[in-house]
Coordinates of C-alpha atoms and ligand atoms in Angstrom, one line a residue:
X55 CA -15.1 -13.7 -16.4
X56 CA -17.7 -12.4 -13.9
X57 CA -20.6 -14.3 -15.9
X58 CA -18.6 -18.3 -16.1
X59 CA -18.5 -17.7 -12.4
X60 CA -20.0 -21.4 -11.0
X61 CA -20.4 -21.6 -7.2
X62 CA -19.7 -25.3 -6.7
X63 CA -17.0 -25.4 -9.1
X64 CA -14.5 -22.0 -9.1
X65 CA -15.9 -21.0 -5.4
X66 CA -15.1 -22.1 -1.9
X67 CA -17.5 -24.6 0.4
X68 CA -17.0 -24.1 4.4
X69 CA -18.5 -26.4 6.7
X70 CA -20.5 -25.8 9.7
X71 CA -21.0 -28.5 12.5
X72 CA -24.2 -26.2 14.0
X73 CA -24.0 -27.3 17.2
X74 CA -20.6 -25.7 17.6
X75 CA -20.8 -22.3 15.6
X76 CA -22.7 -19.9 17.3
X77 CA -25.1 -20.0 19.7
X78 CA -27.7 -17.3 20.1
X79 CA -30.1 -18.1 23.0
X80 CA -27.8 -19.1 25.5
X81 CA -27.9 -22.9 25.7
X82 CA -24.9 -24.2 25.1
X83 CA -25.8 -25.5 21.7
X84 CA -24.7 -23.8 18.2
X85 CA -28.2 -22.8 16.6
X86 CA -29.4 -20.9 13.0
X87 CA -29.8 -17.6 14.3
X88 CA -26.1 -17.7 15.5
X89 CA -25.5 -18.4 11.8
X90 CA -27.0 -15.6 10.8
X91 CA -25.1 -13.7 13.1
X92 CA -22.0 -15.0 11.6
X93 CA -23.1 -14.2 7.6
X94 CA -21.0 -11.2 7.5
X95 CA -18.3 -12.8 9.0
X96 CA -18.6 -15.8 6.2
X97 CA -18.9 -13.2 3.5
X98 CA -15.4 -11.4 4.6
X99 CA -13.9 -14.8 4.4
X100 CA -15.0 -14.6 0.8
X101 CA -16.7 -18.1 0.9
X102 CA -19.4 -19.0 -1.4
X103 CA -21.1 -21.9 0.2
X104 CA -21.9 -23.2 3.6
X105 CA -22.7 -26.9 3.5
X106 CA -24.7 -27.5 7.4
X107 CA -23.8 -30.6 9.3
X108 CA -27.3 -32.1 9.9
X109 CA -30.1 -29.7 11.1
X110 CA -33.0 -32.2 11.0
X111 CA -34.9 -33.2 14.5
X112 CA -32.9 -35.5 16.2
X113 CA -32.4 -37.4 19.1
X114 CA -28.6 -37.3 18.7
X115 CA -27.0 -40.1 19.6
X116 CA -25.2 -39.1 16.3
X117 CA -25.7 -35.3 16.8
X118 CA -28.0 -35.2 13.8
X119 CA -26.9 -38.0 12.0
X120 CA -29.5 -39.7 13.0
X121 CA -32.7 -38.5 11.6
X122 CA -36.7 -38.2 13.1
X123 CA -37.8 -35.7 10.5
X124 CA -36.3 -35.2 7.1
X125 CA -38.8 -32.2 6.4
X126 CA -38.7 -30.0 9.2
X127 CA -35.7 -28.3 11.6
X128 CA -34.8 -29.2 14.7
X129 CA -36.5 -27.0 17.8
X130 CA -32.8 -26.5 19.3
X131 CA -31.6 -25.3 15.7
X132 CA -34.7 -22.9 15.7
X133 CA -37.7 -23.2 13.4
X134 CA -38.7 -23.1 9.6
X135 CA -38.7 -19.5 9.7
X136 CA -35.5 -19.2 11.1
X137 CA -33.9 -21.3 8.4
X138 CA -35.7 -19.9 5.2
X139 CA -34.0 -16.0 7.0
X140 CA -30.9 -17.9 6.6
X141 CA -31.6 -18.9 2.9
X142 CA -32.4 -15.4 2.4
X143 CA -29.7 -14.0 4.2
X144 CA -27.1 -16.3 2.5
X145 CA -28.4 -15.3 -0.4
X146 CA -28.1 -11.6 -0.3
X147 CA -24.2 -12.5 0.1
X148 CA -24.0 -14.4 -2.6
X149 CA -23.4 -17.7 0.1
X150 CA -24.8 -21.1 -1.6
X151 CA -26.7 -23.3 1.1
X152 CA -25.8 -27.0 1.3
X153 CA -27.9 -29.5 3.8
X154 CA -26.6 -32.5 4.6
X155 CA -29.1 -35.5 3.9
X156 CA -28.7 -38.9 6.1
X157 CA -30.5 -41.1 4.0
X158 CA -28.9 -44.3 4.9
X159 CA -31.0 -44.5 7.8
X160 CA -33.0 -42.9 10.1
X161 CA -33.1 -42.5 13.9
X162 CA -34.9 -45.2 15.5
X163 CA -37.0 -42.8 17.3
X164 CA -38.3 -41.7 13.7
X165 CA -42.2 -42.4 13.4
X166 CA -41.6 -44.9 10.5
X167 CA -39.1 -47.1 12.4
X168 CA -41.4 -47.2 15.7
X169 CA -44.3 -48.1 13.1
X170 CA -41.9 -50.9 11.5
X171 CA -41.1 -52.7 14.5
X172 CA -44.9 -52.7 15.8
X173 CA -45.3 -56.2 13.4
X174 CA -44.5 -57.9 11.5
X175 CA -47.5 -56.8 8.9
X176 CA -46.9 -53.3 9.5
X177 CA -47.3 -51.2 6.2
X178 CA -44.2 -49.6 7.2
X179 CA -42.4 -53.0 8.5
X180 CA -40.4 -53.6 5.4
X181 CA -38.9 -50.1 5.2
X182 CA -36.3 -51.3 7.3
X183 CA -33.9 -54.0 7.3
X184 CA -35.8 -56.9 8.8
X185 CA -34.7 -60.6 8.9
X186 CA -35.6 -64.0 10.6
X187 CA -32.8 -65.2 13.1
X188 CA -30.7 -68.5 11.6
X189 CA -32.2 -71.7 13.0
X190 CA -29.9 -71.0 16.0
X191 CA -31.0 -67.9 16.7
X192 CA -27.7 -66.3 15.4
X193 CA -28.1 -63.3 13.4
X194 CA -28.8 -63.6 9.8
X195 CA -24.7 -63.0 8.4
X196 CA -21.5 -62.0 9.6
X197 CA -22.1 -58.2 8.8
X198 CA -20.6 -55.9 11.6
X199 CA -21.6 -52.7 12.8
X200 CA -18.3 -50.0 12.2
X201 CA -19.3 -48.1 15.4
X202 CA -18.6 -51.9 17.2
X203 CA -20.1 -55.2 17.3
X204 CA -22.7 -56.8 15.2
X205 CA -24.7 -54.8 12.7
X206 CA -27.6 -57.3 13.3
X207 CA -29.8 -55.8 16.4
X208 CA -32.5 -59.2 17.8
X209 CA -35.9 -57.4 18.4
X210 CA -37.4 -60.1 21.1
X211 CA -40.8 -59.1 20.6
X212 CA -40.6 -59.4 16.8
X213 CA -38.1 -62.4 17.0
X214 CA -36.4 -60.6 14.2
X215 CA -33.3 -59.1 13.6
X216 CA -32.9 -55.9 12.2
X217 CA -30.0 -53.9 10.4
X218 CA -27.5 -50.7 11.4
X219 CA -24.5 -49.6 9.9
X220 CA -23.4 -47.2 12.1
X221 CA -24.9 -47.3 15.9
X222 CA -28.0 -49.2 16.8
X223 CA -30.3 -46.2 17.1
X224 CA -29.5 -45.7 13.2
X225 CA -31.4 -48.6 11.3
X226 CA -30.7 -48.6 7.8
X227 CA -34.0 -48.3 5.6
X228 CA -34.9 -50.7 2.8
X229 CA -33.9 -48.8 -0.1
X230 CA -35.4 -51.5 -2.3
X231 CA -38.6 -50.6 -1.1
X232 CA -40.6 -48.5 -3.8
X233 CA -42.2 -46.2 -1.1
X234 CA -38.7 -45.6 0.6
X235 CA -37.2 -44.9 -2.6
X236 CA -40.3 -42.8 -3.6
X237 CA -40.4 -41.2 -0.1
X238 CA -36.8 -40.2 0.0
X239 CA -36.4 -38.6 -3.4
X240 CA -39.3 -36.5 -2.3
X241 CA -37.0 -34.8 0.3
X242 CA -34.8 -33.7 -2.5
X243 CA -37.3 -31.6 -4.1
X244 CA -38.6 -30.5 -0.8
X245 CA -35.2 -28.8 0.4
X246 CA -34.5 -27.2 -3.6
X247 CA -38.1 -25.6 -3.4
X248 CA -37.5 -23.8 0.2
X249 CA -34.2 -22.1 -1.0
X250 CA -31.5 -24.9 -1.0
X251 CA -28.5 -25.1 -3.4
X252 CA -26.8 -28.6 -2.7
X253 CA -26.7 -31.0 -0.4
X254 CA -24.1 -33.7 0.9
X255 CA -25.0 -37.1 0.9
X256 CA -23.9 -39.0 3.8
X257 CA -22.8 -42.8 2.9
X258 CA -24.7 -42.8 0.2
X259 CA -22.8 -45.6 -1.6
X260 CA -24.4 -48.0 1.7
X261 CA -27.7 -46.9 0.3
X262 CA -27.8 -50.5 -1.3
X263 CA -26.6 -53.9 0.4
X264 CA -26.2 -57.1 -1.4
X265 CA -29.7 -58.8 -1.6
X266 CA -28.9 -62.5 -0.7
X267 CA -27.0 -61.0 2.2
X268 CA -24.1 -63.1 1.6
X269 CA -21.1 -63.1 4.2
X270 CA -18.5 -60.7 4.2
X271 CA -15.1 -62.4 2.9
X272 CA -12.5 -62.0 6.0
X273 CA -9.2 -60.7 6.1
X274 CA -6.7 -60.1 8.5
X275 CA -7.5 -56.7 10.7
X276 CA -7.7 -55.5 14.6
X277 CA -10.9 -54.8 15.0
X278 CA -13.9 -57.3 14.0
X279 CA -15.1 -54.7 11.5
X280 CA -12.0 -54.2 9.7
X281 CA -11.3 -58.1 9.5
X282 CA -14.2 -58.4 6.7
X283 CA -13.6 -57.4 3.1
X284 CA -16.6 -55.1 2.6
X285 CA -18.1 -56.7 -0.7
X286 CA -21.8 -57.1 0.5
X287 CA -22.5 -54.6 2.7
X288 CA -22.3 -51.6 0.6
X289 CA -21.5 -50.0 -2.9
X290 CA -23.7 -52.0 -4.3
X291 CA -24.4 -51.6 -8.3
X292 CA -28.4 -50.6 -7.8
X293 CA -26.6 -47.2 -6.4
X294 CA -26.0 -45.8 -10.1
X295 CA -29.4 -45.9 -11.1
X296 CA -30.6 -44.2 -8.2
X297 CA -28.0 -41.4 -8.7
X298 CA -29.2 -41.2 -12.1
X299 CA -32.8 -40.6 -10.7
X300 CA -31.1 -37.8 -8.0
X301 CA -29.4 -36.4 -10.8
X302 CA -32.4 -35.8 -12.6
X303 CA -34.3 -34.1 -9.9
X304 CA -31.6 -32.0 -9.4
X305 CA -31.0 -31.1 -12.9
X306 CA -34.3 -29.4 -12.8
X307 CA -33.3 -27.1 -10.1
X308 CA -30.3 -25.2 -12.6
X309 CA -26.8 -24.8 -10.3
X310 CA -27.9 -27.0 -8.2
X311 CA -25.2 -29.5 -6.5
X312 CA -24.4 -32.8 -4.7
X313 CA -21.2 -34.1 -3.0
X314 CA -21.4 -37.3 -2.3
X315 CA -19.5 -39.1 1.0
X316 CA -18.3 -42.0 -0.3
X317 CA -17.7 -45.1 2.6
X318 CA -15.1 -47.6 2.6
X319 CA -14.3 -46.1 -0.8
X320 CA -11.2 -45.8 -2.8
X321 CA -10.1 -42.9 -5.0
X322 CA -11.1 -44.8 -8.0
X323 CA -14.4 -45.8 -6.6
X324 CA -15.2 -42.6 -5.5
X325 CA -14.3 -41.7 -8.7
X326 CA -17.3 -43.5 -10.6
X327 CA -20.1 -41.8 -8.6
X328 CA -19.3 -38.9 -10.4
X329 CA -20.6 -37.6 -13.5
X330 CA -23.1 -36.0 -15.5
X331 CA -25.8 -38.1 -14.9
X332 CA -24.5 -39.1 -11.2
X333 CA -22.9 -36.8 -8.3
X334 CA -21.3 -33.5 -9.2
X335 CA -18.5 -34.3 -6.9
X336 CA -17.8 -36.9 -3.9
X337 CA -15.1 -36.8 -1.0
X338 CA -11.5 -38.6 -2.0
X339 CA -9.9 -39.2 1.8
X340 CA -7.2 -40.1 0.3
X341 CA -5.9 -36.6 0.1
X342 CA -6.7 -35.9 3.6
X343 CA -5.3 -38.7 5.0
X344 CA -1.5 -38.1 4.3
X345 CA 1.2 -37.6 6.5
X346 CA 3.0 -34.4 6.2
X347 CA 5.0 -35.1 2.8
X348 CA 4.6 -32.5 0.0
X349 CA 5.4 -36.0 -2.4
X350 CA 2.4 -37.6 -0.9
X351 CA -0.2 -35.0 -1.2
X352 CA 0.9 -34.8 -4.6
X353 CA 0.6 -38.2 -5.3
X354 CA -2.9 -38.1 -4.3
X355 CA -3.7 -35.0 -6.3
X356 CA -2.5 -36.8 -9.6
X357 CA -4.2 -40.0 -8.5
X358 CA -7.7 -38.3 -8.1
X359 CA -7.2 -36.2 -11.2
X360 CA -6.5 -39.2 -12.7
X361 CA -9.3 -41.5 -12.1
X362 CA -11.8 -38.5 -12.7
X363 CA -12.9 -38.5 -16.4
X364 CA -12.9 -34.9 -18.2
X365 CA -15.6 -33.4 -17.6
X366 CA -15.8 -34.3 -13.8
X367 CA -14.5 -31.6 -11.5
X368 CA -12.7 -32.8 -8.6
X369 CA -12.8 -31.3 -5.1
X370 CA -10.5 -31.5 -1.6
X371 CA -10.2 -31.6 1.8
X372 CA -8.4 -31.7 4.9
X373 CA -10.2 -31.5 7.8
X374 CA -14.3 -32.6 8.9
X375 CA -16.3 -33.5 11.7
X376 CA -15.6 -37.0 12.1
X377 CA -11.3 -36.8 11.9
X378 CA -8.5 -34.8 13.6
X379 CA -8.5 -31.3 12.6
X380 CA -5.7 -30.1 10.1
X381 CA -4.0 -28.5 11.7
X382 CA -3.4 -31.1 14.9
X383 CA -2.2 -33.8 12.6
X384 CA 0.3 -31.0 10.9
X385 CA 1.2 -28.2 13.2
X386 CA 2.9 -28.5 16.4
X387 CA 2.1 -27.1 19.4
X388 CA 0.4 -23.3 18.6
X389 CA 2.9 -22.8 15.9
X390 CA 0.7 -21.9 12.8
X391 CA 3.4 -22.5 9.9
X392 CA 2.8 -25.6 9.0
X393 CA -1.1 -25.2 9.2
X394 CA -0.5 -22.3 6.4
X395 CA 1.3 -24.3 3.9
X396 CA -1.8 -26.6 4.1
X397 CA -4.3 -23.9 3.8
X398 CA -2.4 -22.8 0.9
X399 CA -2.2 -25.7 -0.5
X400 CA -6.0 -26.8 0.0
X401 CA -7.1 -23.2 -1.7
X402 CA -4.7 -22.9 -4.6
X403 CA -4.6 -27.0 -5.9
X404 CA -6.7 -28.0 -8.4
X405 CA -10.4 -28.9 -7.1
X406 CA -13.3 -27.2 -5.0
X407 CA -11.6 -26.6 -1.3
X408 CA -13.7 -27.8 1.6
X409 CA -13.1 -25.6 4.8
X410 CA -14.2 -26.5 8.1
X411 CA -15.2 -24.3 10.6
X412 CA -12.3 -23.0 13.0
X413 CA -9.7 -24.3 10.2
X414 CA -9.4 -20.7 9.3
X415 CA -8.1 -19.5 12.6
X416 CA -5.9 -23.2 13.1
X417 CA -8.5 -24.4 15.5
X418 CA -6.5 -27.3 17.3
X419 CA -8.6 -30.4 19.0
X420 CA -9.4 -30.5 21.8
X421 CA -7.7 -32.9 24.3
X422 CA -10.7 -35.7 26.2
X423 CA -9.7 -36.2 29.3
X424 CA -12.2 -38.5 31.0
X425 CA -14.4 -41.2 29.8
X426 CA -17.3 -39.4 31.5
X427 CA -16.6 -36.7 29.6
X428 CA -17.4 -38.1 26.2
X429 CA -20.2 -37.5 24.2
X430 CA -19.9 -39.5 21.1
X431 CA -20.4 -43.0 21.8
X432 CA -18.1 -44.6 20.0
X433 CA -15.5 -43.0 22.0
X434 CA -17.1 -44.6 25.2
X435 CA -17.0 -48.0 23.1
X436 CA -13.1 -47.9 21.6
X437 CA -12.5 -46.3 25.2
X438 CA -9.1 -45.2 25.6
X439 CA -7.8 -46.6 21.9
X440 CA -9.8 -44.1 20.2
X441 CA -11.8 -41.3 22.1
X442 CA -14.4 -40.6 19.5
X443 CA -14.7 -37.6 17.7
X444 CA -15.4 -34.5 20.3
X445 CA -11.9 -33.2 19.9
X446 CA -12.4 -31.6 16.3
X447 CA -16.5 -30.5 17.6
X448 CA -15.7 -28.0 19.8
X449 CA -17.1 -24.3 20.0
X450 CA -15.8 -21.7 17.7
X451 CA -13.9 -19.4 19.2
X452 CA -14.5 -16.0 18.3
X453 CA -13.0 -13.8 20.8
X454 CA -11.6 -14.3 24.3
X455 CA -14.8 -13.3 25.7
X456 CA -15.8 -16.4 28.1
X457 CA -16.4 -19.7 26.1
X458 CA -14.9 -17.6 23.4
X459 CA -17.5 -15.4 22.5
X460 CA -19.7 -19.1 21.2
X461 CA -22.6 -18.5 24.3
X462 CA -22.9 -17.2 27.4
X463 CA -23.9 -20.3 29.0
X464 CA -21.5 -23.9 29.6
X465 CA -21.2 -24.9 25.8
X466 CA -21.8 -28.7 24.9
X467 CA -18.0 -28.9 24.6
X468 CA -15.2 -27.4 25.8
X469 CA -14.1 -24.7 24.2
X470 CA -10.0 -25.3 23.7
X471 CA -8.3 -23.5 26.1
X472 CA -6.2 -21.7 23.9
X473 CA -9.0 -19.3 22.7
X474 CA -7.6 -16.2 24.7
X475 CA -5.3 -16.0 21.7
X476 CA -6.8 -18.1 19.2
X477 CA -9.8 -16.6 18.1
X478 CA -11.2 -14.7 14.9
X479 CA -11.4 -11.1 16.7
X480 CA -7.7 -11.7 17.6
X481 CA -6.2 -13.3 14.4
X482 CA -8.3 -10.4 12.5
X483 CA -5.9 -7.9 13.7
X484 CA -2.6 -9.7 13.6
X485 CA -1.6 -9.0 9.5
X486 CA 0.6 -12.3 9.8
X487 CA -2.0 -14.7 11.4
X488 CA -3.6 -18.2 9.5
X489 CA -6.6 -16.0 9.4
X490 CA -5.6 -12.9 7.5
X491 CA -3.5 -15.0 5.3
X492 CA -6.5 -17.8 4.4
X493 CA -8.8 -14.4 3.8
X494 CA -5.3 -13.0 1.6
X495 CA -5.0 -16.3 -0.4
X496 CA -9.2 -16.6 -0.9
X497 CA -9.2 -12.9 -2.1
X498 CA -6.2 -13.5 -4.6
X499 CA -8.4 -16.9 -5.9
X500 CA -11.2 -14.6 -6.4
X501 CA -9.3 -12.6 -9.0
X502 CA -7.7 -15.3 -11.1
X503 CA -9.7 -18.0 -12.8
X504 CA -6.4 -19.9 -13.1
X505 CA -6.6 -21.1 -9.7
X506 CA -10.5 -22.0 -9.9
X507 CA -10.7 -24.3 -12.7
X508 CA -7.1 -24.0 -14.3
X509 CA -5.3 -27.1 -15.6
X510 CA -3.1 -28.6 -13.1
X511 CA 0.8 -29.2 -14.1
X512 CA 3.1 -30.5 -11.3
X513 CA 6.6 -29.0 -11.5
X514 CA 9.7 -30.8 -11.1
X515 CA 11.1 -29.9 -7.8
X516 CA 13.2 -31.7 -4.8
X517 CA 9.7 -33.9 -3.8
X518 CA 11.4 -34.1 0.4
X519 CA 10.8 -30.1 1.0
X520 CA 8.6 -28.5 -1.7
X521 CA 5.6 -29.2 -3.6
X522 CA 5.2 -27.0 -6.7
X523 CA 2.5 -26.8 -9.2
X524 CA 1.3 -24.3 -11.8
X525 CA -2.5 -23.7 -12.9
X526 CA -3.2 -22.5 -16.4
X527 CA -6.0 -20.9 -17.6
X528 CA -6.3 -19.1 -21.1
X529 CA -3.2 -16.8 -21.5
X530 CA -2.8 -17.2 -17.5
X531 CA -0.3 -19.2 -16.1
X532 CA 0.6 -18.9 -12.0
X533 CA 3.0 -20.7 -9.9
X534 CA 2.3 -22.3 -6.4
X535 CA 5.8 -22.8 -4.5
X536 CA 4.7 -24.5 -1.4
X537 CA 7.7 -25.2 1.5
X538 CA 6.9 -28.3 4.0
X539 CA 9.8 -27.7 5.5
X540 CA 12.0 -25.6 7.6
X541 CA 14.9 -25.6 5.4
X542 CA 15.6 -22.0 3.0
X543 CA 15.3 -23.4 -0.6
X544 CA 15.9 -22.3 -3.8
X545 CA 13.5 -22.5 -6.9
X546 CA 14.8 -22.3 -10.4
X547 CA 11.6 -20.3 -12.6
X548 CA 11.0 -21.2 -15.8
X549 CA 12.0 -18.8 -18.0
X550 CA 10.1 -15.0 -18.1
X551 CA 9.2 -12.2 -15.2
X552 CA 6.9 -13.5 -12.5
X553 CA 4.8 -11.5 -10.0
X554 CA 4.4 -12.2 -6.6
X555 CA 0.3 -12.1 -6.1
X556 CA 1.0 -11.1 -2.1
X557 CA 0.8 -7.5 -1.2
X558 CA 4.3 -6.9 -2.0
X559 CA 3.6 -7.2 -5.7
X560 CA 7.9 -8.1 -6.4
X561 CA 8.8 -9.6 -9.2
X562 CA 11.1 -12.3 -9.8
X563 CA 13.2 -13.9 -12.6
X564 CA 15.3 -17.0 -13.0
X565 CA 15.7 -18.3 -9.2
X566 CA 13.7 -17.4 -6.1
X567 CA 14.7 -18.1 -2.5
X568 CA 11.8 -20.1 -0.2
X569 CA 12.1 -19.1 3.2
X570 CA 11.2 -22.2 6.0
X571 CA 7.4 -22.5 5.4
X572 CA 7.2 -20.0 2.5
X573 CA 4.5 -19.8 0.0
X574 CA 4.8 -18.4 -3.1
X575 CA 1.7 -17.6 -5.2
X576 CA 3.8 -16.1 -8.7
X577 CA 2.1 -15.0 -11.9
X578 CA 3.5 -14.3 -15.5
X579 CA 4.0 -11.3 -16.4
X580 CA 2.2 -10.5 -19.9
Ligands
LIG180 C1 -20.8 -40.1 8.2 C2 -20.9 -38.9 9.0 O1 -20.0 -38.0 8.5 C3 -20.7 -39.3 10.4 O2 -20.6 -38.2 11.3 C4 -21.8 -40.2 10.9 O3 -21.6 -40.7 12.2 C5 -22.0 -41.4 9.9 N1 -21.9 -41.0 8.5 C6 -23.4 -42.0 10.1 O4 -24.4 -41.1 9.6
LIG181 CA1 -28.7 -22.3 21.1

């Protein structure tokens, strides 16, 4: 069993957002050597892979997601040497590394962009997205930005307009360029020969964008953005070719991965990317973006099974840096129960789980008071519709030490008040918290292949109150009874003896009771 063992596939992923793990030299800002300091911690959570939110030098205006430097690490993360301890570290635990690769664009503070908009015969001028204003002077199409307004930024010494996706310090690069192209595969290898096991691709299916630059079609929609049918300005089909050439770096590198974040994508097109000679996996938001309804997140599930061909292995979600955290949209107030069910639920349904950080403990967002407050600018821009996404960045809180134990100086953000209580040294002690009942439901995962990569079989149940699956694997057959609700149920077993994989070890036969927010993890008895 030991030696089928494959990280990406039968293991867990957790997500860190660096600026808000641990900070080690007092700054306010999450760096690597507070990583470091947190391996053992990661290693008693029992996960197998870290996948880093951006650690590349930035000027963060995206906090990292806007890139000046794919080949080197940020000062205020720490150095080269800091990151290939952490490889090394991480290693030693068996913990895969996972960087997360912007590749959509770069910051406009990166030396190729400030090249690109010297002239307009600058070697590196057609690395970017660069087009002639109409004969009005409009921009060049319709194409909007989805952090607000145009995606078309006028450059009055160039009388040009170029392109950004997301805000205007991220122009998107020419990806039909043959040096871009060559330059950015080269990054690939880079990361896989200093240690790396995966990396996460963000937007990649914008990579591309319709070559005529047709106009969006519109449809109806609030905001400017979501009144255009996004046919041109991404998912392009030059993308699969490209994958195909990622996939065969990668393939050289043996267990190697890549998840791909797929944009304005539904399951089914998130679907295609994947494959054996494309991404090993991609994000479906789908499944994180249900309401609390056991017969939605199964709907979902099938769906993304479904669209996945055979040999594709799919993966979930619930929470990351740019939404609410879990266990906000679930829970309410501090009661955990509910946040439970949907760690349970995350760990034990078929597909690699995606953790991110603080979900273990039911880290709740933080509330953003002020506009002054805000950091992220789109926040400042949807100002007070949307407030951006602070509230699920903040610190981690590790004990109720001031700013919970994350540094010893004002953090970045906030830390949410509620650390006193809710924080790992806390939870660690309590046998009944979110936390020692993730680690209890990760350390039963690790024993029984049937909930890594077992087959998936829904089980007829009353859809309002419980979601119920089994996973089979080989002779192994265990039952998930999950209760959304706050009702007592009662679950008729298929026939045979099943034992209760909690501590208590009972056994059960013909019908089991489900207390309100129960889970029951149940395995034949051979
Ligand atoms: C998706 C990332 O997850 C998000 O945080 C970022 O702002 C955009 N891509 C642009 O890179
Ligand atoms: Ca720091």
């Amino acid at each position: 069993m030991e030696n089928d063992f494959l990280w990406w596939r039968d293991g867990i992923i957790y997500q860190i957002y660096p600026r808000s793990f641990a900070d080690s030299n007092n700054d306010g800002i999450g760096d690597l050597q507070g990583i470091i300091g947190k391996l053992d911690y990661l290693q008693s959570l029992g996960i197998d892979a870290i996948w880093l939110s951006p650690i590349f030098p930035s000027p963060d205006v995206d906090f990292g997601y806007d890139v000046a430097n794919y080949k080197d690490i940020d000062p205020k993360f720490g150095t080269m040497a800091d990151f290939k301890q952490l490889v090394v570290g991480a290693k030693q635990r068996k913990i895969h590394i996972i960087l997360d690769l912007v590749l959509n664009h770069t910051a406009d503070q990166h030396p190729w962009f400030l090249q690109s908009k010297k002239s307009k015969d600058n070697p590196y001028h057609d690395w970017y997205l660069w087009e002639d204003p109409k004969l009005n002077g409009d921009p060049p199409n319709n194409w909007q930005s989805i952090f607000g307004g145009p995606a078309w930024e006028y450059d009055p010494d160039l009388d040009q307009y170029y392109y950004h996706m997301f805000y205007k310090e991220q122009p998107d690069l020419n990806w039909r360029n043959p040096n871009v192209r060559k330059e950015m595969l080269s990054i690939f290898s880079f990361w896989l020969e200093n240690g790396v096991d995966g990396f996460r691709l963000d937007v990649f299916n914008a990579y591309f964008k319709d070559a005529q630059l047709r106009d969006n079609p519109s449809k109806f929609g609030i905001r400017a953005f979501e009144r255009q049918e996004h046919f041109y300005d991404n998912s392009q089909p030059e993308m699969i070719s490209l994958l195909n050439e990622i996939r065969h770096i990668l393939d050289q590198y043996p267990g190697s991965y890549t998840v791909g974040e797929t944009f304005l994508a539904n399951t089914e097109q998130t679907a295609q990317y994947i494959g054996e000679d494309k991404l090993h996996a991609a994000f479906n938001f789908d499944f994180a973006e249900n309401r609390w309804h056991p017969k939605r997140f199964l709907s979902s599930a099938k769906k993304w099974y479904r669209a996945l061909q055979e040999d594709d292995w799919p993966n979930n979600f619930l929470s990351n840096h740019d939404m609410t955290r879990a266990a906000t949209r679930y829970s309410f107030g501090e009661d955990d129960r509910r946040a439970k069910v949907a760690a349970a639920m995350l760990l034990t349904i078929k597909g690699t789980p995606f953790i991110y950080y603080g979900e273990e403990i039911g880290m709740r967002d933080i509330t953003i008071r002020k506009k002054s407050d805000i950091k992220d600018p789109i926040g400042k821009t949807f100002w007070p519709l949307y407030k951006g996404r602070d509230s699920c960045r903040s610190p981690m809180q590790w004990t109720d030490e001031e700013n919970a134990g994350f540094s010893k100086s004002d953090p970045w953000l906030p830390v949410n008040q509620n650390y006193s209580t809710r924080n790992v040294q806390n939870l660690a002690k309590d046998p009944n918290s979110i936390l020692s009942f993730t680690k209890k439901i990760i350390s039963i995962r690790k024993n029984e292949p049937a909930l890594q990569r077992g087959d998936f079989i829904p089980l007829a149940t009353d859809p309002k109150h419980l979601l119920a699956y089994s996973r089979k694997y080989q002779e192994d057959e265990i039952i998930l009874l999950l209760n959304f609700s706050s009702r007592e149920l009662a679950y008729d077993l298929p026939k045979g003896v099943w034992i209760s994989l909690f501590e208590d070890r009972k056994t059960f036969e013909k019908q089991v009771n489900i207390r309100p927010y129960q889970v029951y993890i149940l395995k034949r008895e051979d």
